[in-house]
């Protein structure tokens, strides 16, 4: 084998890319190269509470931010993205949510064959190992270990009771038959350790002789012969390397970097590219468009009793005790996901399924990621399938320069109406009688703000995302689609995109699980295509 030729080149070893690396190298027929811009690992990544240490850490995070716009009150909103093996699955909040069956049925209705819920359910089952739930929906022996947090206590009991009092029913498996209701968060944590795709998919495959992983290597450009993608150029340690793909290049650089790389390589809107001096290879107007995310105000209350929140447990002697507890038992708040309880509710009557997601976070954050001295909790609420759409586009030919990210949040009227309804539901929940012994003062938005205009204005001034950008290389067959339902880039041979960027619409929840599913799906599509050509190794 020529050192610079591989059957498959995967750009980005994140949630989806790591799955591809494992599955494509598994049967030994193909040589696989993975090019990852970030480092191999970070000491905080395996420890769940390390989430807080990585969210603003340039050693493992791209640290993007959005362009100021009306929906963000002219602020720049932080956009953390994992920059290490495992990608964002190595720095995320470890919340495990597949989404609703309707999400995938909707993708299929848009014309994407093979993406209905019935089509993707076997992949969701194959990828996970989860002990509870119904066999019809849950997988038992996949590489990704999913667990229930096994934590509880009086404030959680009160939250469940208060939920019941406002008509939100308990649901012990929101990844099962239906999502609606309130339950404890399922998490990609096992024995107190984060289950990133680096840990679950890459580590078991690393010793395979046909898998090569290069880290700290920024892919700067895809290489073409006519409209066929034949390889990639990356920079590692100041040296530029060119590698060639005998079969395919798969871009799994995530929802920000995948469209950026396509544009840097000449695939996108020709006028925009020419304006920067990039010679267009192929006209695809949808590259970088259709950006969606969960825009999520943080509503905050103080708690009247001590010892129940991370604000109490995260400092002084309590923290020493928690650290010891973690060291010995791998339990306690250091081993919990970012948001240990969540609810899926309806913003209005007549909806078939929940359109709002709410999470209960038993802590108050002061600036950045520092725990507040005040004890309290934060309720994060967002529209599940937001229709406000933004864009991501390069502003320079320099691959190390961040693209311009415009969210355009709250531009869709339904998003505004549903979010207002969600904030009202949160207030009703927290003001329910069962919370009387725990609820302190509403800090944010604060009881003084009651009118729709005031609340929306507060959202514009303060809301952040839940870090779920998707959709910027969307799958479909309409003129704005970037990939087809086999994830092949329209009009180009030898090139697929497989990551959160291909989602045509947001899934109803956090986006790690569906991104991993996309990696699984892409692997089956690519191996089936290789089989169809009677593949042997190059
Ligand atoms: C702080 C944070 C918290 C989150 N919390 C949750 C949560 O609790 N639950 C949940 O379900 N989801 C969560 N998410 C979202 C979820 O993790 C992502 O949607 C998912 O990981 C996206 O997977 P991906 O494969 O599309 O991209 P990523 O996992 O981001 O992978 C992309 C990879 O490509 C690499 N790359 C990019 N450009 C290049 C290049 N030019 N050359 C080489 N390599 C490149 C990146 O370094 C990265 O490793 C969170 C995300 C963040 C950032």
PDB file of C-alpha atoms and ligand atoms in Angstrom, residues 10-18 35-38 51 54-55 61-62 64 79-97 188 197 217-220 234 252-255 257-258 260-261 337-339 342 399 466-470 498-501 503 509-516, ligand 1:
ATOM      1  CA  UNK A  10     -12.546  10.530   7.142  1.00  0.00           C
ATOM      2  CA  UNK A  11     -12.197  14.210   8.027  1.00  0.00           C
ATOM      3  CA  UNK A  12     -13.046  14.718  11.704  1.00  0.00           C
ATOM      4  CA  UNK A  13     -13.185  12.109  14.477  1.00  0.00           C
ATOM      5  CA  UNK A  14     -16.255  13.398  16.310  1.00  0.00           C
ATOM      6  CA  UNK A  15     -19.559  11.760  17.182  1.00  0.00           C
ATOM      7  CA  UNK A  16     -20.157  10.560  13.621  1.00  0.00           C
ATOM      8  CA  UNK A  17     -16.558  10.338  12.339  1.00  0.00           C
ATOM      9  CA  UNK A  18     -15.403   7.996  15.122  1.00  0.00           C
ATOM     10  CA  UNK A  35      -7.694  13.241  10.046  1.00  0.00           C
ATOM     11  CA  UNK A  36      -8.590  15.104  13.250  1.00  0.00           C
ATOM     12  CA  UNK A  37      -7.786  18.770  13.826  1.00  0.00           C
ATOM     13  CA  UNK A  38      -7.782  18.449  17.611  1.00  0.00           C
ATOM     14  CA  UNK A  51     -17.848  19.375  31.067  1.00  0.00           C
ATOM     15  CA  UNK A  54     -13.951  22.203  28.750  1.00  0.00           C
ATOM     16  CA  UNK A  55     -16.784  24.443  27.652  1.00  0.00           C
ATOM     17  CA  UNK A  61     -12.737  23.451  21.969  1.00  0.00           C
ATOM     18  CA  UNK A  62     -13.044  25.518  18.778  1.00  0.00           C
ATOM     19  CA  UNK A  64     -16.746  29.806  17.984  1.00  0.00           C
ATOM     20  CA  UNK A  79     -20.644  28.220  20.203  1.00  0.00           C
ATOM     21  CA  UNK A  80     -18.443  25.587  21.843  1.00  0.00           C
ATOM     22  CA  UNK A  81     -17.431  22.615  19.633  1.00  0.00           C
ATOM     23  CA  UNK A  82     -15.214  19.698  20.602  1.00  0.00           C
ATOM     24  CA  UNK A  83     -11.719  19.780  19.135  1.00  0.00           C
ATOM     25  CA  UNK A  84     -10.198  16.416  20.081  1.00  0.00           C
ATOM     26  CA  UNK A  85     -10.819  12.743  19.340  1.00  0.00           C
ATOM     27  CA  UNK A  86     -14.521  12.125  19.941  1.00  0.00           C
ATOM     28  CA  UNK A  87     -15.266  15.718  18.874  1.00  0.00           C
ATOM     29  CA  UNK A  88     -18.170  17.270  20.725  1.00  0.00           C
ATOM     30  CA  UNK A  89     -19.023  13.907  22.344  1.00  0.00           C
ATOM     31  CA  UNK A  90     -15.803  14.380  24.340  1.00  0.00           C
ATOM     32  CA  UNK A  91     -16.856  17.745  25.812  1.00  0.00           C
ATOM     33  CA  UNK A  92     -20.668  17.639  25.779  1.00  0.00           C
ATOM     34  CA  UNK A  93     -23.203  17.456  28.608  1.00  0.00           C
ATOM     35  CA  UNK A  94     -23.639  13.652  28.156  1.00  0.00           C
ATOM     36  CA  UNK A  95     -27.411  13.906  27.907  1.00  0.00           C
ATOM     37  CA  UNK A  96     -28.710  11.041  25.769  1.00  0.00           C
ATOM     38  CA  UNK A  97     -31.831  11.797  23.708  1.00  0.00           C
ATOM     39  CA  UNK A 188     -23.586   8.587  28.141  1.00  0.00           C
ATOM     40  CA  UNK A 197     -17.253   8.087  20.758  1.00  0.00           C
ATOM     41  CA  UNK A 217      -4.064  17.913  11.698  1.00  0.00           C
ATOM     42  CA  UNK A 218      -6.302  20.607  10.212  1.00  0.00           C
ATOM     43  CA  UNK A 219      -7.761  19.641   6.843  1.00  0.00           C
ATOM     44  CA  UNK A 220      -7.484  22.741   4.700  1.00  0.00           C
ATOM     45  CA  UNK A 234      -4.053  18.859   5.738  1.00  0.00           C
ATOM     46  CA  UNK A 252     -17.496  14.495   9.351  1.00  0.00           C
ATOM     47  CA  UNK A 253     -16.192  17.813  10.623  1.00  0.00           C
ATOM     48  CA  UNK A 254     -19.485  18.848  12.264  1.00  0.00           C
ATOM     49  CA  UNK A 255     -22.167  21.408  11.490  1.00  0.00           C
ATOM     50  CA  UNK A 257     -16.660  22.979   9.963  1.00  0.00           C
ATOM     51  CA  UNK A 258     -18.160  20.700   7.299  1.00  0.00           C
ATOM     52  CA  UNK A 260     -16.603  25.622   5.932  1.00  0.00           C
ATOM     53  CA  UNK A 261     -14.409  22.893   4.414  1.00  0.00           C
ATOM     54  CA  UNK A 337     -24.743  14.762  33.278  1.00  0.00           C
ATOM     55  CA  UNK A 338     -25.061  18.531  32.853  1.00  0.00           C
ATOM     56  CA  UNK A 339     -28.854  18.431  33.296  1.00  0.00           C
ATOM     57  CA  UNK A 342     -35.864  16.747  31.652  1.00  0.00           C
ATOM     58  CA  UNK A 399      -8.793  27.676   6.956  1.00  0.00           C
ATOM     59  CA  UNK A 466     -27.958  24.261  23.991  1.00  0.00           C
ATOM     60  CA  UNK A 467     -25.005  23.708  21.595  1.00  0.00           C
ATOM     61  CA  UNK A 468     -26.919  21.821  18.911  1.00  0.00           C
ATOM     62  CA  UNK A 469     -26.121  23.378  15.517  1.00  0.00           C
ATOM     63  CA  UNK A 470     -27.341  21.201  12.639  1.00  0.00           C
ATOM     64  CA  UNK A 498     -21.846  12.421   7.507  1.00  0.00           C
ATOM     65  CA  UNK A 499     -22.444  14.366  10.719  1.00  0.00           C
ATOM     66  CA  UNK A 500     -25.004  16.692  12.328  1.00  0.00           C
ATOM     67  CA  UNK A 501     -24.813  19.014   9.317  1.00  0.00           C
ATOM     68  CA  UNK A 503     -29.979  16.828   9.349  1.00  0.00           C
ATOM     69  CA  UNK A 509     -33.720  16.878  21.714  1.00  0.00           C
ATOM     70  CA  UNK A 510     -29.988  16.891  22.146  1.00  0.00           C
ATOM     71  CA  UNK A 511     -28.081  15.996  19.033  1.00  0.00           C
ATOM     72  CA  UNK A 512     -25.315  13.585  20.036  1.00  0.00           C
ATOM     73  CA  UNK A 513     -27.405  10.406  19.732  1.00  0.00           C
ATOM     74  CA  UNK A 514     -28.735  11.258  16.252  1.00  0.00           C
ATOM     75  CA  UNK A 515     -25.217  12.279  15.132  1.00  0.00           C
ATOM     76  CA  UNK A 516     -23.892   8.877  16.214  1.00  0.00           C
TER      77      UNK A 516
HETATM   78  C1  LIG B   1     -20.581  21.977  25.093  1.00  0.00           C
HETATM   79  C2  LIG B   1     -21.503  21.040  24.370  1.00  0.00           C
HETATM   80  C3  LIG B   1     -22.499  20.384  25.092  1.00  0.00           C
HETATM   81  C4  LIG B   1     -23.357  19.506  24.442  1.00  0.00           C
HETATM   82  N1  LIG B   1     -24.201  18.748  25.186  1.00  0.00           N
HETATM   83  C5  LIG B   1     -24.875  17.737  24.596  1.00  0.00           C
HETATM   84  C6  LIG B   1     -25.562  16.772  25.373  1.00  0.00           C
HETATM   85  O1  LIG B   1     -25.552  16.801  26.602  1.00  0.00           O
HETATM   86  N2  LIG B   1     -26.216  15.791  24.710  1.00  0.00           N
HETATM   87  C7  LIG B   1     -26.247  15.709  23.357  1.00  0.00           C
HETATM   88  O2  LIG B   1     -26.903  14.822  22.818  1.00  0.00           O
HETATM   89  N3  LIG B   1     -25.582  16.607  22.605  1.00  0.00           N
HETATM   90  C8  LIG B   1     -24.874  17.578  23.186  1.00  0.00           C
HETATM   91  N4  LIG B   1     -24.124  18.429  22.429  1.00  0.00           N
HETATM   92  C9  LIG B   1     -24.193  18.311  20.961  1.00  0.00           C
HETATM   93  C10 LIG B   1     -23.519  17.060  20.409  1.00  0.00           C
HETATM   94  O3  LIG B   1     -22.391  16.721  21.159  1.00  0.00           O
HETATM   95  C11 LIG B   1     -23.180  17.302  18.942  1.00  0.00           C
HETATM   96  O4  LIG B   1     -24.372  17.587  18.223  1.00  0.00           O
HETATM   97  C12 LIG B   1     -22.514  16.124  18.259  1.00  0.00           C
HETATM   98  O5  LIG B   1     -21.388  15.720  18.996  1.00  0.00           O
HETATM   99  C13 LIG B   1     -22.124  16.517  16.834  1.00  0.00           C
HETATM  100  O6  LIG B   1     -21.431  15.463  16.231  1.00  0.00           O
HETATM  101  P1  LIG B   1     -20.686  15.672  14.843  1.00  0.00           P
HETATM  102  O7  LIG B   1     -20.109  14.364  14.463  1.00  0.00           O
HETATM  103  O8  LIG B   1     -21.602  16.344  13.902  1.00  0.00           O
HETATM  104  O9  LIG B   1     -19.530  16.747  15.138  1.00  0.00           O
HETATM  105  P2  LIG B   1     -18.388  16.771  16.237  1.00  0.00           P
HETATM  106  O10 LIG B   1     -18.615  15.714  17.253  1.00  0.00           O
HETATM  107  O11 LIG B   1     -18.279  18.162  16.697  1.00  0.00           O
HETATM  108  O12 LIG B   1     -17.097  16.327  15.436  1.00  0.00           O
HETATM  109  C14 LIG B   1     -16.444  17.087  14.459  1.00  0.00           C
HETATM  110  C15 LIG B   1     -14.959  16.741  14.529  1.00  0.00           C
HETATM  111  O13 LIG B   1     -14.321  17.216  13.358  1.00  0.00           O
HETATM  112  C16 LIG B   1     -13.104  17.840  13.721  1.00  0.00           C
HETATM  113  N5  LIG B   1     -12.798  18.807  12.661  1.00  0.00           N
HETATM  114  C17 LIG B   1     -13.471  19.930  12.353  1.00  0.00           C
HETATM  115  N6  LIG B   1     -12.910  20.548  11.304  1.00  0.00           N
HETATM  116  C18 LIG B   1     -11.854  19.809  10.929  1.00  0.00           C
HETATM  117  C19 LIG B   1     -10.883  19.935   9.902  1.00  0.00           C
HETATM  118  N7  LIG B   1     -10.904  20.954   9.033  1.00  0.00           N
HETATM  119  N8  LIG B   1      -9.913  18.975   9.813  1.00  0.00           N
HETATM  120  C20 LIG B   1      -9.893  17.931  10.673  1.00  0.00           C
HETATM  121  N9  LIG B   1     -10.798  17.769  11.668  1.00  0.00           N
HETATM  122  C21 LIG B   1     -11.772  18.694  11.789  1.00  0.00           C
HETATM  123  C22 LIG B   1     -13.414  18.479  15.059  1.00  0.00           C
HETATM  124  O14 LIG B   1     -12.249  18.799  15.773  1.00  0.00           O
HETATM  125  C23 LIG B   1     -14.262  17.405  15.715  1.00  0.00           C
HETATM  126  O15 LIG B   1     -13.469  16.457  16.388  1.00  0.00           O
HETATM  127  C24 LIG B   1     -23.252  19.323  23.035  1.00  0.00           C
HETATM  128  C25 LIG B   1     -22.260  19.977  22.313  1.00  0.00           C
HETATM  129  C26 LIG B   1     -21.373  20.816  22.970  1.00  0.00           C
HETATM  130  C27 LIG B   1     -20.276  21.473  22.188  1.00  0.00           C
END
